[in-house]
Amino acid sequence: MPKRVLLGVLLACGLTASALAQEPKTGGVINAVIQPEPPGLMLAMVQNGPVQMVSGNIFEGLLRYSPKLEPLPELAESWTVSEDAKTYTFKLKKGVTWHDGKPFTAADVLFSIEMLKQTHARARNNLVQVDKVEAPDDYTVVFTLKQPFGPFLGIFEVGSMPMVPKHLYDGTDWKTNPYNNAPVGTGPFMFKEWQKGSFIRMVKNPNYHEKGKPYLDEVYWQVIPDAAARSVAYETGKVDVLPGGSVENFDVPRLSKLKDTCVTGAGWEFFSPLAWLWLNNRQGPLADKRVRQAIMYAIDRDFAKDVIWNGLGKVATGPSASTIKYYTADVPKYPYDPAKAKALLKEAGYKGEKIRLLPLAYGETWQRWGEAVKQNLQDVGMTIETIATDVAGGNQKIGDWDYDIAFTYLYQYGDPALGVGRNYVSSAIAKGQVFNNVEGYSNPEIDKLFADGAVATPDSKRKEIYEKAQKILVEDVPVAWMLELQFPTIMRCKVKNLITTGIGVNDGFKDAWLDK
Amino acid sequence: MLSFVAQRVVKGVIVLLAIVVLNFFLIRLAPGDPAVVMAGEAGASDQIFVKQLREKFGLDKPLPEQLFIYVKGVVTLDLGFSFRQQAPVSKLILERLPATLLLTLTAFAISLMLGVLFGSFAARFAGTFLDTGITVFALIFYAMPIFWVALMGILLFSVTFDWLPSFGYETVGANLTGLAHAVDVAKHLIMPAMTLGLFFMATYTRMTRASMLEVKRLDFVKTARAKGLSDAVIQRRHVLRNALLPVVTLAGVHSGTLIGGAVITETVFAWPGIGRLMYDALLQRDYNLLLGVFVICSAMVLIFNLITDLVYRLVDPRIEFAS
């Protein structure tokens, strides 16, 4: 059974305590796969997945986060929060330099924030509650908020708020700045070479601010566009690390069984990718809550997990992944129950109207999942038409609300105020945009709960609010939640400490070492 | 001859401009634009972000204005800027051009040489076991999809025997120089070049065979035989030479598509060439880059067509240039 084998490998080879306890060895080179090729490496300008993965080694944020999402020091060595929860004071680490030798100071933080507000959509949204940012001295930064903002300490990881060198960007045209293609950061590795279409090479930063780190001499990111070719590259020993999502899921059990191979599902806690089906609440049969509930009952999500995702991941219970704050399992349940689905469809008066299903064009696994869902829905009497499109075409259709059911998966960023609310509040309904409330769900009670939850204090109050929101949403089924996804990272067992935080591979390889 | 070439160049430029305009609109017919794709990839798409991206890409301007700006650029040999890749289009294409030329020219040479050779043998020994063998061999490679041949090649020569590298242009991190580097690149080249070459080889084999069999029946071949010429001389100097015209025509068409024609091979073997650049640009709706590759490909087709016409004259002196 692939599932059992995989579990065994996970247990036997994951990041075990013994690996952590070993004394790190210095030197060596890691070859990792990156796909697709990043469009650039300037994290403040482009934030797609591959950019975050590579640039997380070059740039740094003020904080990083543990697998339990507790803030950890990075460029900020300490922080305090005022009693009214409106003033956050960060003490920056001294002796940090940019890769070109210039010191990193509070002026860089202030500049980065101003730049990110213009270039980084997520950072801009995260900073909306910030009234002012000041730097009383070179190593202190004070954020004053308009009102308390619960998830504020959760917005400082490198992908969400990368620090940018003011001396290289201030007063330049950011879009065409030559450092966009040869980035300068404070991170453990320095950009060295990029042969477009082939590889990106990074070398150890000898002046890194954490003494003794990084342990590796070099990291190569190899660009291999075909999923099967990526599997072969690992199989033939040409690459050492396949970050989560690099190979098709059906290849994971086979690769996991290879000699000296370790697999871990860790490192996704901050992102907590949750897959669901957008259900267009505006029109047709799906405007009826009973039809949406019928869809939840009709889909065999355990089958999807066990067969299509090879036992990886977890069946979702609602809008929050179980790994993020304020998650509750105490919500209405939707087990696989075709009979109940049929009854609900009958009650709602569904008469076989055609429903358009838009699968996600992210490769074979997603295509198979689309077929399985279509089969499930047809089994309960629904008429499903699959619309084939590429990613760009799919985004356009979803943004234009030109669909009935569409696959997606989104990151949750550790807190409902950062990654959950945006998909359900009515203020996030806007045509032409892809990742907000594209299902068109509108419920004043939910709007109020998410608005209150973001600014409520203390934590227990937030918990109460978000638990209530989850219950209401699960009852209403604005979208059909499928799985909490798990993208296993596959690597040679000699690679130690690759993943040490909740940000995983995107947090850089500063702790990684090779047990040669 | 000069006036013939001049006339063809002028016609070529007009055709190229027409292609640019047509492609400009065709690309925009596909759903989605670069702003939507990039907003999607960033996992965030508020109105300001998408608007900013559209402004950055120049997509906020009316379509005729966008076309005017683009055509003006092409006329002055400026293929525009890829905001996605944050680099000028011409630089991106030039970076990839050597790898693509190496792959496609090697494949082209392999296919043409082997194709004509096998085709001649098949025609020479028509109806024999050798002819059947060559024909079946050619048919197999003609019928099999390139990606399948590529994957099977990887499975056999990389995974099972570990003789050849499965991907890339060179061994990354080996820092080889001189002859060692050339050997390394050659090793990486064998599988993609053979994969691509075998497909075209099959076409040339069949074309050469059919054409030679046709020529063989003509009277001048009988005359040559009556003159007492040896069979080898008849085949080489009389039959093959006269049978080559259709092969040259086909090779001309193929050579024009060399630049962009290796998308699948480049993708499976992670070969850093233009075919893949084009494929990525299409998925990402990187308009300027995609149009840039199209312009170069179209120009190549036109140039190779002209070269083909000139080669006709060399192959068959009876052909004259009409001015």
Short mmCIF file of N, CA, C and O in Angstrom, two decimals, chain B residues 5-62:
data_model
loop_
_atom_site.label_atom_id
_atom_site.label_comp_id
_atom_site.label_asym_id
_atom_site.label_seq_id
_atom_site.Cartn_x
_atom_site.Cartn_y
_atom_site.Cartn_z
N VAL B 5 16.87 38.56 -55.48
CA VAL B 5 17.03 38.59 -54.02
C VAL B 5 16.41 39.86 -53.44
O VAL B 5 15.68 39.83 -52.44
N ALA B 6 16.68 40.99 -54.10
CA ALA B 6 16.16 42.27 -53.60
C ALA B 6 14.64 42.25 -53.55
O ALA B 6 14.02 42.67 -52.56
N GLN B 7 14.06 41.71 -54.63
CA GLN B 7 12.60 41.64 -54.68
C GLN B 7 12.04 40.78 -53.55
O GLN B 7 11.07 41.14 -52.89
N ARG B 8 12.72 39.65 -53.34
CA ARG B 8 12.26 38.74 -52.27
C ARG B 8 12.40 39.37 -50.89
O ARG B 8 11.57 39.17 -50.01
N VAL B 9 13.47 40.16 -50.68
CA VAL B 9 13.68 40.80 -49.39
C VAL B 9 12.56 41.81 -49.12
O VAL B 9 11.98 41.86 -48.02
N VAL B 10 12.24 42.60 -50.13
CA VAL B 10 11.18 43.61 -49.96
C VAL B 10 9.86 42.92 -49.63
O VAL B 10 9.15 43.29 -48.69
N LYS B 11 9.56 41.87 -50.40
CA LYS B 11 8.32 41.12 -50.15
C LYS B 11 8.34 40.54 -48.73
O LYS B 11 7.34 40.56 -48.01
N GLY B 12 9.52 40.03 -48.37
CA GLY B 12 9.68 39.43 -47.05
C GLY B 12 9.38 40.40 -45.92
O GLY B 12 8.71 40.06 -44.95
N VAL B 13 9.87 41.63 -46.06
CA VAL B 13 9.64 42.64 -45.01
C VAL B 13 8.14 42.93 -44.87
O VAL B 13 7.60 43.04 -43.77
N ILE B 14 7.48 43.02 -46.02
CA ILE B 14 6.02 43.29 -45.98
C ILE B 14 5.29 42.13 -45.30
O ILE B 14 4.44 42.34 -44.43
N VAL B 15 5.67 40.91 -45.68
CA VAL B 15 5.04 39.73 -45.07
C VAL B 15 5.30 39.73 -43.56
O VAL B 15 4.41 39.48 -42.75
N LEU B 16 6.53 40.06 -43.18
CA LEU B 16 6.90 40.06 -41.76
C LEU B 16 6.04 41.06 -40.97
O LEU B 16 5.53 40.74 -39.88
N LEU B 17 5.84 42.23 -41.55
CA LEU B 17 5.02 43.23 -40.85
C LEU B 17 3.58 42.75 -40.72
O LEU B 17 2.94 42.94 -39.68
N ALA B 18 3.10 42.10 -41.77
CA ALA B 18 1.73 41.56 -41.73
C ALA B 18 1.64 40.50 -40.63
O ALA B 18 0.65 40.46 -39.87
N ILE B 19 2.68 39.68 -40.52
CA ILE B 19 2.69 38.64 -39.49
C ILE B 19 2.68 39.27 -38.10
O ILE B 19 1.96 38.83 -37.21
N VAL B 20 3.47 40.32 -37.93
CA VAL B 20 3.54 41.01 -36.63
C VAL B 20 2.16 41.50 -36.22
O VAL B 20 1.70 41.28 -35.10
N VAL B 21 1.47 42.15 -37.18
CA VAL B 21 0.15 42.72 -36.86
C VAL B 21 -0.84 41.58 -36.54
O VAL B 21 -1.58 41.64 -35.54
N LEU B 22 -0.80 40.53 -37.34
CA LEU B 22 -1.72 39.41 -37.12
C LEU B 22 -1.46 38.76 -35.75
O LEU B 22 -2.39 38.53 -34.97
N ASN B 23 -0.19 38.49 -35.46
CA ASN B 23 0.15 37.87 -34.18
C ASN B 23 -0.24 38.75 -33.01
O ASN B 23 -0.68 38.26 -31.97
N PHE B 24 -0.05 40.04 -33.18
CA PHE B 24 -0.38 41.00 -32.12
C PHE B 24 -1.84 40.81 -31.68
O PHE B 24 -2.14 40.76 -30.49
N PHE B 25 -2.71 40.66 -32.68
CA PHE B 25 -4.13 40.50 -32.33
C PHE B 25 -4.46 39.08 -31.88
O PHE B 25 -5.26 38.88 -30.99
N LEU B 26 -3.81 38.10 -32.53
CA LEU B 26 -4.07 36.70 -32.16
C LEU B 26 -3.77 36.44 -30.69
O LEU B 26 -4.55 35.82 -29.98
N ILE B 27 -2.63 36.93 -30.24
CA ILE B 27 -2.22 36.71 -28.84
C ILE B 27 -3.25 37.31 -27.89
O ILE B 27 -3.61 36.72 -26.88
N ARG B 28 -3.76 38.46 -28.28
CA ARG B 28 -4.72 39.13 -27.40
C ARG B 28 -6.10 38.48 -27.42
O ARG B 28 -6.96 38.82 -26.60
N LEU B 29 -6.30 37.59 -28.36
CA LEU B 29 -7.59 36.87 -28.37
C LEU B 29 -7.65 35.81 -27.28
O LEU B 29 -8.71 35.42 -26.82
N ALA B 30 -6.46 35.32 -26.85
CA ALA B 30 -6.44 34.29 -25.81
C ALA B 30 -6.91 34.89 -24.49
O ALA B 30 -6.56 36.03 -24.18
N PRO B 31 -7.72 34.13 -23.73
CA PRO B 31 -8.20 34.71 -22.46
C PRO B 31 -7.05 34.91 -21.48
O PRO B 31 -6.10 34.14 -21.48
N GLY B 32 -7.17 35.93 -20.65
CA GLY B 32 -6.15 36.21 -19.65
C GLY B 32 -5.08 37.13 -20.20
O GLY B 32 -4.83 37.14 -21.39
N ASP B 33 -4.50 37.94 -19.33
CA ASP B 33 -3.39 38.78 -19.75
C ASP B 33 -2.28 38.69 -18.70
O ASP B 33 -2.47 38.07 -17.66
N PRO B 34 -1.11 39.27 -18.99
CA PRO B 34 0.02 39.09 -18.05
C PRO B 34 -0.29 39.60 -16.65
O PRO B 34 0.20 39.02 -15.66
N ALA B 35 -1.11 40.64 -16.56
CA ALA B 35 -1.42 41.19 -15.23
C ALA B 35 -2.21 40.16 -14.41
O ALA B 35 -1.93 39.95 -13.23
N VAL B 36 -3.17 39.51 -15.06
CA VAL B 36 -3.98 38.50 -14.36
C VAL B 36 -3.10 37.33 -13.92
O VAL B 36 -3.21 36.84 -12.80
N VAL B 37 -2.20 36.91 -14.83
CA VAL B 37 -1.33 35.78 -14.50
C VAL B 37 -0.42 36.13 -13.31
O VAL B 37 -0.30 35.37 -12.35
N MET B 38 0.18 37.30 -13.37
CA MET B 38 1.12 37.66 -12.30
C MET B 38 0.41 37.92 -10.97
O MET B 38 0.92 37.55 -9.92
N ALA B 39 -0.77 38.51 -11.05
CA ALA B 39 -1.53 38.72 -9.81
C ALA B 39 -1.89 37.37 -9.22
O ALA B 39 -1.81 37.15 -8.01
N GLY B 40 -2.24 36.44 -10.09
CA GLY B 40 -2.59 35.09 -9.64
C GLY B 40 -1.41 34.42 -8.96
O GLY B 40 -1.53 33.85 -7.89
N GLU B 41 -0.25 34.52 -9.57
CA GLU B 41 0.93 33.87 -9.02
C GLU B 41 1.36 34.48 -7.70
O GLU B 41 1.94 33.81 -6.85
N ALA B 42 1.10 35.77 -7.54
CA ALA B 42 1.50 36.42 -6.30
C ALA B 42 0.54 36.07 -5.17
O ALA B 42 0.78 36.43 -4.02
N GLY B 43 -0.54 35.39 -5.50
CA GLY B 43 -1.50 34.98 -4.48
C GLY B 43 -2.28 36.16 -3.93
O GLY B 43 -2.85 36.11 -2.86
N ALA B 44 -2.28 37.25 -4.65
CA ALA B 44 -2.99 38.45 -4.19
C ALA B 44 -3.40 39.24 -5.41
O ALA B 44 -2.66 39.32 -6.37
N SER B 45 -4.57 39.76 -5.40
CA SER B 45 -4.97 40.51 -6.59
C SER B 45 -5.94 41.62 -6.22
O SER B 45 -7.09 41.56 -6.57
N ASP B 46 -5.47 42.60 -5.47
CA ASP B 46 -6.38 43.71 -5.24
C ASP B 46 -6.37 44.61 -6.48
O ASP B 46 -5.53 44.49 -7.36
N GLN B 47 -7.35 45.50 -6.53
CA GLN B 47 -7.51 46.31 -7.73
C GLN B 47 -6.27 47.13 -8.06
O GLN B 47 -5.88 47.24 -9.21
N ILE B 48 -5.65 47.68 -7.00
CA ILE B 48 -4.48 48.54 -7.24
C ILE B 48 -3.37 47.72 -7.90
O ILE B 48 -2.72 48.18 -8.83
N PHE B 49 -3.18 46.51 -7.41
CA PHE B 49 -2.09 45.67 -7.90
C PHE B 49 -2.28 45.36 -9.39
O PHE B 49 -1.37 45.53 -10.20
N VAL B 50 -3.49 44.92 -9.76
CA VAL B 50 -3.75 44.57 -11.16
C VAL B 50 -3.63 45.81 -12.03
O VAL B 50 -3.06 45.78 -13.13
N LYS B 51 -4.14 46.95 -11.52
CA LYS B 51 -4.08 48.20 -12.28
C LYS B 51 -2.62 48.61 -12.51
O LYS B 51 -2.22 48.97 -13.62
N GLN B 52 -1.84 48.49 -11.44
CA GLN B 52 -0.41 48.83 -11.54
C GLN B 52 0.28 47.97 -12.60
O GLN B 52 1.04 48.48 -13.41
N LEU B 53 -0.02 46.67 -12.56
CA LEU B 53 0.60 45.76 -13.52
C LEU B 53 0.20 46.13 -14.95
O LEU B 53 1.02 46.16 -15.85
N ARG B 54 -1.10 46.42 -15.14
CA ARG B 54 -1.56 46.76 -16.49
C ARG B 54 -0.85 48.02 -16.99
O ARG B 54 -0.46 48.10 -18.16
N GLU B 55 -0.69 49.00 -16.08
CA GLU B 55 0.01 50.23 -16.48
C GLU B 55 1.45 49.90 -16.84
O GLU B 55 2.00 50.41 -17.82
N LYS B 56 2.07 49.04 -16.01
CA LYS B 56 3.46 48.68 -16.23
C LYS B 56 3.64 48.01 -17.59
O LYS B 56 4.58 48.28 -18.32
N PHE B 57 2.70 47.12 -17.94
CA PHE B 57 2.80 46.41 -19.21
C PHE B 57 2.30 47.25 -20.39
O PHE B 57 2.36 46.81 -21.53
N GLY B 58 1.75 48.42 -20.10
CA GLY B 58 1.20 49.24 -21.18
C GLY B 58 -0.14 48.73 -21.67
O GLY B 58 -0.60 49.10 -22.74
N LEU B 59 -0.78 47.88 -20.88
CA LEU B 59 -2.05 47.28 -21.32
C LEU B 59 -3.24 48.20 -21.07
O LEU B 59 -4.36 47.89 -21.45
N ASP B 60 -2.97 49.32 -20.37
CA ASP B 60 -4.07 50.25 -20.09
C ASP B 60 -4.32 51.16 -21.29
O ASP B 60 -5.33 51.84 -21.37
N LYS B 61 -3.40 51.13 -22.26
CA LYS B 61 -3.57 52.00 -23.43
C LYS B 61 -4.51 51.34 -24.43
O LYS B 61 -4.66 50.11 -24.44
N PRO B 62 -5.16 52.17 -25.30
CA PRO B 62 -6.04 51.57 -26.31
C PRO B 62 -5.24 50.64 -27.24
O PRO B 62 -4.04 50.87 -27.47
#
